[in-house]
Coordinates of C-alpha atoms in Angstrom, one line a residue:
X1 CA 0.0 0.0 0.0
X2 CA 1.8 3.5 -0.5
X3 CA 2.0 6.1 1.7
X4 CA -1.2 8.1 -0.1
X5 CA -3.3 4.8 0.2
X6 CA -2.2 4.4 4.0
X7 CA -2.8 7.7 4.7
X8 CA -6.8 7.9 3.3
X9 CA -7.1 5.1 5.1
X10 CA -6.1 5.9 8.6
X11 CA -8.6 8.9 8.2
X12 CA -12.2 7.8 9.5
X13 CA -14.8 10.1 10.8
X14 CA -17.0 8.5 13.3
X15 CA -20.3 7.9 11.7
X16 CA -23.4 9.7 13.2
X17 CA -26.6 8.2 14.3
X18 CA -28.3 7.2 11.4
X19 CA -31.2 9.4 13.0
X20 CA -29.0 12.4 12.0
X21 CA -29.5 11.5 8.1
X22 CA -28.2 13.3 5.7
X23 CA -26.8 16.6 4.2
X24 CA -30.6 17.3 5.2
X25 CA -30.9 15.4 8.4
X26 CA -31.7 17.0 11.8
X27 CA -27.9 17.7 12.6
X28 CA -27.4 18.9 9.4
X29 CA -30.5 20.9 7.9
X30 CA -30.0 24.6 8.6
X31 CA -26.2 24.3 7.9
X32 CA -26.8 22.7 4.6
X33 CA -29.1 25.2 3.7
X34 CA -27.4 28.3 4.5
X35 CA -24.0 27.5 3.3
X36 CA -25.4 26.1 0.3
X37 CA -27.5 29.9 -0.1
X38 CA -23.9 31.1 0.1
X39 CA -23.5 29.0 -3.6
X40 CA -26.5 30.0 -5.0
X41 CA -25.6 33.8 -4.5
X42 CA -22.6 33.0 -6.3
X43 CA -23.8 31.0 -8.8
X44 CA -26.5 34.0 -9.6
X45 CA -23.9 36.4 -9.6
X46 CA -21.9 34.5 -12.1
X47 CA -24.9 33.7 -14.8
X48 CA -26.8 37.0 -14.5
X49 CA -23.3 38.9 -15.0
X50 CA -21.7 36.7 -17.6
X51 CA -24.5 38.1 -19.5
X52 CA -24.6 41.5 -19.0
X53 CA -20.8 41.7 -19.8
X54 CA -20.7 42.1 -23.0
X55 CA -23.0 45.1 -23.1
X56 CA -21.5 46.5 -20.5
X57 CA -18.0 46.5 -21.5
X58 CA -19.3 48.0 -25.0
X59 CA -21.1 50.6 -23.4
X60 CA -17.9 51.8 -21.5
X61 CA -16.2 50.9 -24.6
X62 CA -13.6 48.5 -23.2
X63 CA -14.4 46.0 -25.3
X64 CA -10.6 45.3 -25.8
X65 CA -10.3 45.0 -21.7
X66 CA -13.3 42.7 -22.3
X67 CA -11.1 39.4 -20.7
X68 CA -9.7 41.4 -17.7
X69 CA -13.1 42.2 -16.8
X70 CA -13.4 38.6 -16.3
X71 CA -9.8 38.2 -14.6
X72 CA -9.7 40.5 -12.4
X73 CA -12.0 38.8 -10.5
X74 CA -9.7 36.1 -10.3
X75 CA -6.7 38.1 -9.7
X76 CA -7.4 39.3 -6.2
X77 CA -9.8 36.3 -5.6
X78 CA -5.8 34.8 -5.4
X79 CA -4.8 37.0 -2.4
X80 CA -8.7 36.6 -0.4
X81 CA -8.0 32.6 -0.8
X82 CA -4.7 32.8 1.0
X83 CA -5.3 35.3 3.4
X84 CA -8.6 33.2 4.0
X85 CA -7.1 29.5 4.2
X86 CA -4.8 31.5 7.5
X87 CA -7.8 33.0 9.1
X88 CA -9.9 30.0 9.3
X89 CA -7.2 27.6 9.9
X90 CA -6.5 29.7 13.0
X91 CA -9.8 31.9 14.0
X92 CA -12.3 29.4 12.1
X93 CA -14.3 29.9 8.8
X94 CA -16.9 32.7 10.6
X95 CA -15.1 35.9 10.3
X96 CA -13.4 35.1 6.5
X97 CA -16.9 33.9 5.3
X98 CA -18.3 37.7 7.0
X99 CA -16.0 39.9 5.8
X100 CA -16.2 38.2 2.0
X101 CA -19.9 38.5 1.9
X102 CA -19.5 42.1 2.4
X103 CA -17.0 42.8 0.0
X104 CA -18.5 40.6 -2.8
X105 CA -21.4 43.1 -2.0
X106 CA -19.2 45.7 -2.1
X107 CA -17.4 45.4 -5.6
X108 CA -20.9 44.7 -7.4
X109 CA -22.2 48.3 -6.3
X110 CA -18.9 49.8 -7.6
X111 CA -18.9 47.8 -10.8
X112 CA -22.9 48.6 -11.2
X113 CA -22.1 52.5 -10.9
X114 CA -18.9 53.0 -13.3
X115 CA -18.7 55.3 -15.6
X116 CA -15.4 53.9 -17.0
X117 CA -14.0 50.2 -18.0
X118 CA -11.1 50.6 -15.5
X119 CA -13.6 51.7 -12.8
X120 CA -15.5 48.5 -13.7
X121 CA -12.4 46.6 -13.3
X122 CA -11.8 47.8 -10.0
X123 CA -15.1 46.9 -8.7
X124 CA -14.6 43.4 -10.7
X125 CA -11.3 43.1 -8.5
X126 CA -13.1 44.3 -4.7
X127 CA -16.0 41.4 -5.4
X128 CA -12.6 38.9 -6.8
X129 CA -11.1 39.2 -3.1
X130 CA -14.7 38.8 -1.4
X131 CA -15.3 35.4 -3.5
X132 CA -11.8 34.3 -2.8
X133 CA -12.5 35.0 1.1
X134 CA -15.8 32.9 0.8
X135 CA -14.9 29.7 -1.2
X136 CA -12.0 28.9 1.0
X137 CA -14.1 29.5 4.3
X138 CA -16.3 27.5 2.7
X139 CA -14.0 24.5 2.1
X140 CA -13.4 24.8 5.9
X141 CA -17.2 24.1 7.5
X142 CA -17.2 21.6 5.3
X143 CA -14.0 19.9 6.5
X144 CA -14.9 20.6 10.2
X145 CA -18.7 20.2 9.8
X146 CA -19.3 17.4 7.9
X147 CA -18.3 13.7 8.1
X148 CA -16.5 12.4 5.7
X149 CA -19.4 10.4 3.9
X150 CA -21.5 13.5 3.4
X151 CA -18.6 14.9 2.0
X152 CA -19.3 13.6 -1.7
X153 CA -23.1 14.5 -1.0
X154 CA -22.5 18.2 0.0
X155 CA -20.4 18.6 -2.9
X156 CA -23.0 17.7 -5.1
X157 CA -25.4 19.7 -3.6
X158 CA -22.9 22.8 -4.0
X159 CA -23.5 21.6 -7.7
X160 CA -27.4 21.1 -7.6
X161 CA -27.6 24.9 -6.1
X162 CA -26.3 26.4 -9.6
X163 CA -28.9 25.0 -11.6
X164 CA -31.7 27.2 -10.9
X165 CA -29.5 30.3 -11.4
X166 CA -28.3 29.1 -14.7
X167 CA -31.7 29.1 -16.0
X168 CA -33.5 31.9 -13.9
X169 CA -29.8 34.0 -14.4
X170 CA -29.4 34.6 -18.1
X171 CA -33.6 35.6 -18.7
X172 CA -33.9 37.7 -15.6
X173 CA -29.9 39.2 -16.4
X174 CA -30.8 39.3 -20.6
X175 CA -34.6 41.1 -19.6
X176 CA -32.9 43.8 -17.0
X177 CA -29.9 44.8 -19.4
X178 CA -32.5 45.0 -22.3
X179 CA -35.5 47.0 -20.5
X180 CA -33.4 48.8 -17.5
X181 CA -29.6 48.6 -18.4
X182 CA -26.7 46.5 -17.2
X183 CA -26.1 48.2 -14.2
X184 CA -28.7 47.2 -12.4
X185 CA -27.9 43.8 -13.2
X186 CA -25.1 44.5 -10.5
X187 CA -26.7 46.8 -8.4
X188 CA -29.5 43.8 -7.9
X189 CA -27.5 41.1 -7.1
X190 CA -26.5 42.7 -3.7
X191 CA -30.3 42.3 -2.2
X192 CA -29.7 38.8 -2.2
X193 CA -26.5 38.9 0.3
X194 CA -29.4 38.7 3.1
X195 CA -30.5 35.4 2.9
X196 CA -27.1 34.4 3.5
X197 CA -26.1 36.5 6.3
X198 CA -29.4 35.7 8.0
X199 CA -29.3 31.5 7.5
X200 CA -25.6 30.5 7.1
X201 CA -23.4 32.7 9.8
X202 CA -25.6 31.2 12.8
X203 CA -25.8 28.6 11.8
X204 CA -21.5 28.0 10.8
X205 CA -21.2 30.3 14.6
X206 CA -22.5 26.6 15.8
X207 CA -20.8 24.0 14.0
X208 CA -17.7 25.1 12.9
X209 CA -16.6 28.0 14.5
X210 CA -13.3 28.6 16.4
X211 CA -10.0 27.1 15.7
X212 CA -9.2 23.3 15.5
X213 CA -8.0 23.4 19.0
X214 CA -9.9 26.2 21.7
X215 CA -6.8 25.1 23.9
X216 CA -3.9 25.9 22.0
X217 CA -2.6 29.4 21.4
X218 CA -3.7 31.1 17.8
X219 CA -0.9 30.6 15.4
X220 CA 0.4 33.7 14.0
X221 CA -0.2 34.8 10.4
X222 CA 2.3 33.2 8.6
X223 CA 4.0 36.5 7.3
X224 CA 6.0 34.7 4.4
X225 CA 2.5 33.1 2.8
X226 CA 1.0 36.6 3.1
X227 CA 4.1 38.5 0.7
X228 CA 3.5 35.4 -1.3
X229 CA -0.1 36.1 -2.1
X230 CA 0.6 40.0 -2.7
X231 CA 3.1 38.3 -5.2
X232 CA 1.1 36.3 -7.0
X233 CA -2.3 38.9 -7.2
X234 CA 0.3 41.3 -8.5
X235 CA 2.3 39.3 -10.7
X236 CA -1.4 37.5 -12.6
X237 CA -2.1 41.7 -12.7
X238 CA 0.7 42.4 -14.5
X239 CA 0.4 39.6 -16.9
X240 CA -2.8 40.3 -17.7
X241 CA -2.5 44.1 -18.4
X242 CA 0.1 42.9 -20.8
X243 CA -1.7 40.6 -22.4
X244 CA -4.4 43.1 -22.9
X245 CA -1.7 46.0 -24.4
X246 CA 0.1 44.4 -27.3
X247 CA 3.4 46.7 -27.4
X248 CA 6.4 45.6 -27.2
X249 CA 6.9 48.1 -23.7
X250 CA 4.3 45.4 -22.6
X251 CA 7.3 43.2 -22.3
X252 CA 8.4 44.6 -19.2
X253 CA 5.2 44.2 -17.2
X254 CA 4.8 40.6 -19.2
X255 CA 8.3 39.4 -17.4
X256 CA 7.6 41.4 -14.1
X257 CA 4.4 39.9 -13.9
X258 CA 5.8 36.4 -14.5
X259 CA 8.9 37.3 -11.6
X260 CA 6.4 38.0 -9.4
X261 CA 4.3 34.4 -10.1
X262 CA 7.0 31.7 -10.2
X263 CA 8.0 32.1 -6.7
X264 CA 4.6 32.7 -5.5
X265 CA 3.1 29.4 -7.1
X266 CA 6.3 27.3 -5.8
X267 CA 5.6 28.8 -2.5
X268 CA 2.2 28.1 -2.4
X269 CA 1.6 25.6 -4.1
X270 CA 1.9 21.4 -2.9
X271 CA 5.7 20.8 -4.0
X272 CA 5.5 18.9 -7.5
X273 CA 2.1 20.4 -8.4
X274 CA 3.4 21.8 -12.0
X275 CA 5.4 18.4 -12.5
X276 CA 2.4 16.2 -11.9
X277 CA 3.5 14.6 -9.1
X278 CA 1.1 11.7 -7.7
X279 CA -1.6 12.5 -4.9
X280 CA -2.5 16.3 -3.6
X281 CA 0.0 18.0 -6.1
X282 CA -2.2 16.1 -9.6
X283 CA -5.2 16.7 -7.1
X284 CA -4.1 20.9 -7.1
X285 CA -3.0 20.8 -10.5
X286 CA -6.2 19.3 -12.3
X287 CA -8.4 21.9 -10.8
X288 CA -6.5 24.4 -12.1
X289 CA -6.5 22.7 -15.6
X290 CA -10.2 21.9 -15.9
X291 CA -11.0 25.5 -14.5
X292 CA -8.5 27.3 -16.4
X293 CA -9.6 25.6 -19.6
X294 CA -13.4 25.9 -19.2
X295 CA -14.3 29.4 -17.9
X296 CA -11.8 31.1 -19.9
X297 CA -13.4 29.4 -23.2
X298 CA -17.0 29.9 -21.5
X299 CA -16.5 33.5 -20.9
X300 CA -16.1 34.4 -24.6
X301 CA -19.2 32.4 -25.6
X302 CA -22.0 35.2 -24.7
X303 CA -19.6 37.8 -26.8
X304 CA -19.4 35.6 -29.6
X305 CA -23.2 34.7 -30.2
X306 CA -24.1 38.4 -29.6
X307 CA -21.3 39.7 -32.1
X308 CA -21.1 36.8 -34.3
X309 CA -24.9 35.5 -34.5
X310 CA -26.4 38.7 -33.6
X311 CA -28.3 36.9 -30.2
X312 CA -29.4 39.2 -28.3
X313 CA -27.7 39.2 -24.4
X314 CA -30.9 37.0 -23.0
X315 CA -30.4 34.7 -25.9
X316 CA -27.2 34.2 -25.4
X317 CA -26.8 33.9 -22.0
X318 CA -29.7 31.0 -22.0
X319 CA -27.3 29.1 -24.2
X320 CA -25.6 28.4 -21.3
X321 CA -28.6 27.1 -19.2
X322 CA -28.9 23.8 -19.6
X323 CA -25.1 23.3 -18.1
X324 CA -26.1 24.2 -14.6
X325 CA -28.4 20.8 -14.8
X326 CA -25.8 18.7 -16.5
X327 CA -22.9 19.8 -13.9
X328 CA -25.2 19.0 -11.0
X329 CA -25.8 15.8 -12.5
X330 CA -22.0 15.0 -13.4
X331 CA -21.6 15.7 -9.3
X332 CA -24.7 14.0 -8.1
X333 CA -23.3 11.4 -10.2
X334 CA -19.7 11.3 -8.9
X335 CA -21.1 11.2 -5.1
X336 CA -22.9 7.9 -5.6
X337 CA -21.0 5.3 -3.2
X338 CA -21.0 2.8 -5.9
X339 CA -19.0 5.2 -7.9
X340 CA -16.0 5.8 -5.6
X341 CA -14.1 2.7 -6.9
X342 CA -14.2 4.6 -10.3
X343 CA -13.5 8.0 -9.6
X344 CA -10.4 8.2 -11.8
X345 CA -11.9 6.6 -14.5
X346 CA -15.3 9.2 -14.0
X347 CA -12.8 12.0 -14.0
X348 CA -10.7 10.7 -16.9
X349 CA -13.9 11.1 -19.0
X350 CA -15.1 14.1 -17.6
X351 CA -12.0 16.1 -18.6
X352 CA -12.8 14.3 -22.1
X353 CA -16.0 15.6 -22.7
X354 CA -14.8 19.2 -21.4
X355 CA -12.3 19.2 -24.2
X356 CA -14.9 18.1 -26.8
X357 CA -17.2 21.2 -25.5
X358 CA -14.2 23.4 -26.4
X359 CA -13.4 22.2 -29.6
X360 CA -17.2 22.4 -30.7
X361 CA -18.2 25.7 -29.6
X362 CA -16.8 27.6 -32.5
X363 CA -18.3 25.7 -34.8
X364 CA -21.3 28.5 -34.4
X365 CA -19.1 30.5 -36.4
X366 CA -20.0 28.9 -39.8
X367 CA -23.5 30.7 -40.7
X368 CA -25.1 27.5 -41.7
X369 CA -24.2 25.9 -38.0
X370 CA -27.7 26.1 -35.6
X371 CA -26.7 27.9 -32.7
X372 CA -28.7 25.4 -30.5
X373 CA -25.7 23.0 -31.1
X374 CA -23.6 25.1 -28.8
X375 CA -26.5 24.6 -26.0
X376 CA -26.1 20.5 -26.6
X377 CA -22.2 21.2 -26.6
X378 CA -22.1 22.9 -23.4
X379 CA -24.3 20.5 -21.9
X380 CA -22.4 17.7 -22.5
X381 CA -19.0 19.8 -21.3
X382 CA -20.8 21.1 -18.0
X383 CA -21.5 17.2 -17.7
X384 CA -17.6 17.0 -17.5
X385 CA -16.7 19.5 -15.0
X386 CA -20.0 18.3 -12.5
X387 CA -17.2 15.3 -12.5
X388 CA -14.4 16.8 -11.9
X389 CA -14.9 19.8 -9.8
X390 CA -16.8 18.2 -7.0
X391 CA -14.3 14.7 -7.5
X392 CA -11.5 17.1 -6.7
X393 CA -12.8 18.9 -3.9
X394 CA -13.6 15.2 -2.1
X395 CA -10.1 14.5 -2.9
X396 CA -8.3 17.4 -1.3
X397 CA -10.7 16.9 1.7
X398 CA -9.7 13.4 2.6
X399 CA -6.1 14.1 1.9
X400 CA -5.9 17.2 4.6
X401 CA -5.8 16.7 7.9
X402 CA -8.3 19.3 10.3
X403 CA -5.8 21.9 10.7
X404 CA -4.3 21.7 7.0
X405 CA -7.9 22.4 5.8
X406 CA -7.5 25.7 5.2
X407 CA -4.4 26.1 3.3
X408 CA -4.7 23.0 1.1
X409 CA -8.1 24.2 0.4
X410 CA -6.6 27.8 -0.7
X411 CA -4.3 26.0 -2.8
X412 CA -6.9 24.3 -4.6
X413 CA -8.9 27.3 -5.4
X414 CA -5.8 29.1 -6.2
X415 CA -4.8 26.9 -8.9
X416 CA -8.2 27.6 -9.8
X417 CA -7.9 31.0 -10.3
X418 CA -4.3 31.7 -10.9
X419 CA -4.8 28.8 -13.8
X420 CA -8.5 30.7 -15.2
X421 CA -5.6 34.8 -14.9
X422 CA -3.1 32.7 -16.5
X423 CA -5.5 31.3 -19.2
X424 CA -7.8 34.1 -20.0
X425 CA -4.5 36.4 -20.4
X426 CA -3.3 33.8 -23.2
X427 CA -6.6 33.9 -24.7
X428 CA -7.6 37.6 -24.3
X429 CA -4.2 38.6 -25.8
X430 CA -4.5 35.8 -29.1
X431 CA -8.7 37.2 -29.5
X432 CA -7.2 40.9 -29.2
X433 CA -4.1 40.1 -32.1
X434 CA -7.0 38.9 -34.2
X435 CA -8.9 42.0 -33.7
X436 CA -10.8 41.1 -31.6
X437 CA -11.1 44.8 -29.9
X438 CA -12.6 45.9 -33.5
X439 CA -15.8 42.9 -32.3
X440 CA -17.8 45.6 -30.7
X441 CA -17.6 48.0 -32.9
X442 CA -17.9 46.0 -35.8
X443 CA -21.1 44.5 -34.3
X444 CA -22.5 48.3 -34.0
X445 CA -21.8 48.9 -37.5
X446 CA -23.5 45.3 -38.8
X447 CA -26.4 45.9 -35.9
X448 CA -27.4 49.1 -37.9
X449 CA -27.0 46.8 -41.6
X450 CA -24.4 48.9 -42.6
X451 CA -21.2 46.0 -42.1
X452 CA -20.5 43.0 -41.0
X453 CA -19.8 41.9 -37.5
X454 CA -17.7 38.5 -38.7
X455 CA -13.9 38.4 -37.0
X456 CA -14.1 34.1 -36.6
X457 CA -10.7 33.8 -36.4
X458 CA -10.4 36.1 -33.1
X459 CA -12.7 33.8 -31.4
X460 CA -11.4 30.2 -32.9
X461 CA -8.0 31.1 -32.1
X462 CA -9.4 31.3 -27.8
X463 CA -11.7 28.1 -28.3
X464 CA -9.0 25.8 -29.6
X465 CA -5.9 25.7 -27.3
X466 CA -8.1 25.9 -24.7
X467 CA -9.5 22.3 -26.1
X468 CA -5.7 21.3 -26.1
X469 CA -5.6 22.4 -22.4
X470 CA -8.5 20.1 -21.2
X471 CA -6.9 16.9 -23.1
X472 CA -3.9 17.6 -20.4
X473 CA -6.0 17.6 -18.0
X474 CA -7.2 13.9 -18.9
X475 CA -3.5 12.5 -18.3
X476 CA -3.2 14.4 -15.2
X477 CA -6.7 12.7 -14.2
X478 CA -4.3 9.6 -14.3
X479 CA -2.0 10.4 -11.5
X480 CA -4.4 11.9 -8.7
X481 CA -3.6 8.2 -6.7
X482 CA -0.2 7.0 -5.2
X483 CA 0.9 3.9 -7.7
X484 CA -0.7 0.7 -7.5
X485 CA 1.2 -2.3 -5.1
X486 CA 2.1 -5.3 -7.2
X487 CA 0.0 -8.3 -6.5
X488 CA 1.2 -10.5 -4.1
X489 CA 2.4 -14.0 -5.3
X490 CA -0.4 -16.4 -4.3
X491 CA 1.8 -19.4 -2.0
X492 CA 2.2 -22.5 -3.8
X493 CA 0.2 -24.5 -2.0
X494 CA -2.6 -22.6 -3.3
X495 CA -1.5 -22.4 -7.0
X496 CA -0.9 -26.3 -6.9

């Protein structure tokens, strides 16, 4: 057995009374529901203002900042996750979980109310550090609130809680931009922090709150993981401003940015992450990969069908529905326990089916191509990540120990992000060389019949590597597990 093996299984949660249920049972019910409200806010936030985007970045005419509206969010959702791994690991997940609430709420107003794209960015980057602050607390009550057999079943329900958004999101975000604007479409969105605040902080104050140990002393803020964070926000900045300025002086930034990010990532990363190594460093990496790959194709689709197919924003935005069920289903589907025994298998084939999304979605892009065969594509890729996502998150959880919660769980949602900066940069800067910074204007001049709107190659040039990127992320599906022991030799008394 190796060392991985040994380890999961020395790791057993005492099983409740079976009167305590499920995710839903008695002990469980008002957690689940108020940490899983925490989700759905997100999950509305992301559907209603992937839509809106590509108004609003036209109408502040930053429609060549168009990616790092998108990336910001993850930039400084890298520093929230690190700072937030410390502060739960040592003060518990309740304060982390407060303050990023807040400033999620926070950064929509200020996006909602710009008058410029860089003033959109900025409030793109406040909400980025809220969401990072949540998402790691997040991790946390789950590791300390839940057993580890409801693990898989909370995970799914994380999952389950994004499909209403995805299909209530894109009408009710595609029927306020069209009747009211955009910018109520963020200045809406901050009603709904309530219902969180009201059902999940009790209810976490209860179950998880507190360090791992009321006896010991609080462990200091690790000062060297905190520079590292400032690093690697600032450095996935710097690389995507680049990216988004195609000068040569843009160079400079481009290898500052990159200075900055290799010995953040080494420092907080697991050692062996970037090299594959087996267990918690493939575990890391593969989030990254399938993330990285997926949202950064997944945020050009609105922009395309609205500049390519002439969709309008609710149209395009409801493409996307029908992925919120699929991806519940892949994790509802994942948390089965007659599944565990495939899991690698399951999330071999989910990063399979991500990459053959990717590779079809441009296929809109030839006139005589219905655009309801994105819809089926990004079903079946949604499908995909439902597998792999919540698979991963399972992992990490039974491969930390109580107290190593928070920062392994940080490090997961950092190669998240860092990998979704890193990604939409590439991307951005290829759709931009292609002109893709003429798209909105180009649409404006086809939307009054007097031009055409067409720049394909922009958008295939973002679809396709990323497609290249989620076929990596198959043969890193392959080393998530320590290497199998060799059979034992049956004795010959038992082969005669």
């Amino acid at each position: 057995m190796s060392a991985l093996e040994d380890r999961l299984s020395q790791r057993h949660v005492p099983v409740p009374p079976e009167s305590e249920g499920g995710i839903l049972g008695a002990a469980y019910r008002v957690l689940s529901i108020g940490i899983i409200s925490v989700i759905f806010l997100i999950a509305f936030e992301a559907t209603a203002v992937g839509t809106a985007m590509p108004v609003a970045a036209r109408e502040l005419d930053g429609i060549g900042l168009y990616a790092f509206g998108f990336s910001a969010y993850f930039t400084t959702s890298l520093f929230g996750m690190v700072l937030s791994g410390q502060w739960a690991d040592r003060e518990g997940p309740l304060r982390p979980l407060t303050v990023g609430i807040a400033s999620f709420a926070a950064g929509l107003v200020c996006a909602g109310t710009a008058g410029a794209m860089w003033i959109f960015v900025v409030g793109r980057a406040v909400q980025g550090f809220g969401g990072g602050l949540v998402i790691v607390a997040l991790y946390v009550v789950v590791s300390r609130a839940y057993p580890e057999r409801l693990r898989p079943a909370i995970m799914a329900a994380f999952a389950a809680s994004w499909v209403v958004p995805s299909i209530v999101g894109p009408l009710a975000s595609g029927a306020v931009t069209e009747h009211l604007g955009w910018r109520w479409v963020f200045l809406g969105i901050p009603a709904l922090v309530v219902v969180p605040l009201v059902v999940a902080l009790p209810a976490i104050r209860r179950t998880a709150s507190g360090p791992v140990d009321p006896g010991a002393p609080p462990a200091a803020f690790d000062g060297r993981r905190i520079r590292l964070a400032f690093g690697i926000s600032a450095g996935a900045g710097l690389l995507q401003y680049a990216a988004q300025d195609l000068r040569w002086l843009s160079l400079a930034p481009a290898a500052a940015g990159v200075g900055l990010l290799v010995p953040a990532v080494r420092g907080l990363l697991p050692r062996g992450t970037y090299l594959a190594r087996r267990g918690l460093p493939s575990v890391v990496l593969l989030r990254g990969v399938a993330a990285g790959s997926f949202i950064s194709a997944e945020s050009f689709v609105p922009l395309m069908l609205v500049t390519q197919r002439g969709l309008s924003p609710t149209l395009a935005g409801f493409s996307l529905a029908a992925g919120g069920a699929t991806w519940a289903g892949g994790s509802w589907l994942q948390s089965k326990p007659r599944m565990a025994p495939y899991r690698e298998r399951l999330m071999v084939a989910g990063m399979v089916l991500v990459a053959f999304a990717i590779a079809a979605a441009p296929a809109v892009l030839i006139e005589s191509v219905p655009v309801w065969t994105l819809a089926v594509a990004w079903a079946v890729g949604c499908l995909g990540m439902g597998l792999v996502t919540a698979s991963t998150s399972v992992l990490l959880l039974e491969l930390s120990a109580p107290e190593e919660a928070g920062a392994n769980s940080a490090a997961l949602q950092i190669s998240d992000a860092l990998a979704n900066v890193v990604l939409l940069a590439a991307g951005g800067a290829a759709f931009a060389a292609l002109g893709g910074g003429a798209v909105g204007a180009a649409h404006a001049v086809a939307a009054e019949g007097a031009g055409s709107g067409s720049h394909p190659a922009a958008f295939a040039v973002v679809f396709l590597p990323m497609a290249c990127v989620a076929l990596v992320g198959a043969w890193v599906a392959t080393r998530l597990y320590g290497e199998k022991p060799e059979p034992e030799p049956e004795p010959f008394a038992e082969r005669v």
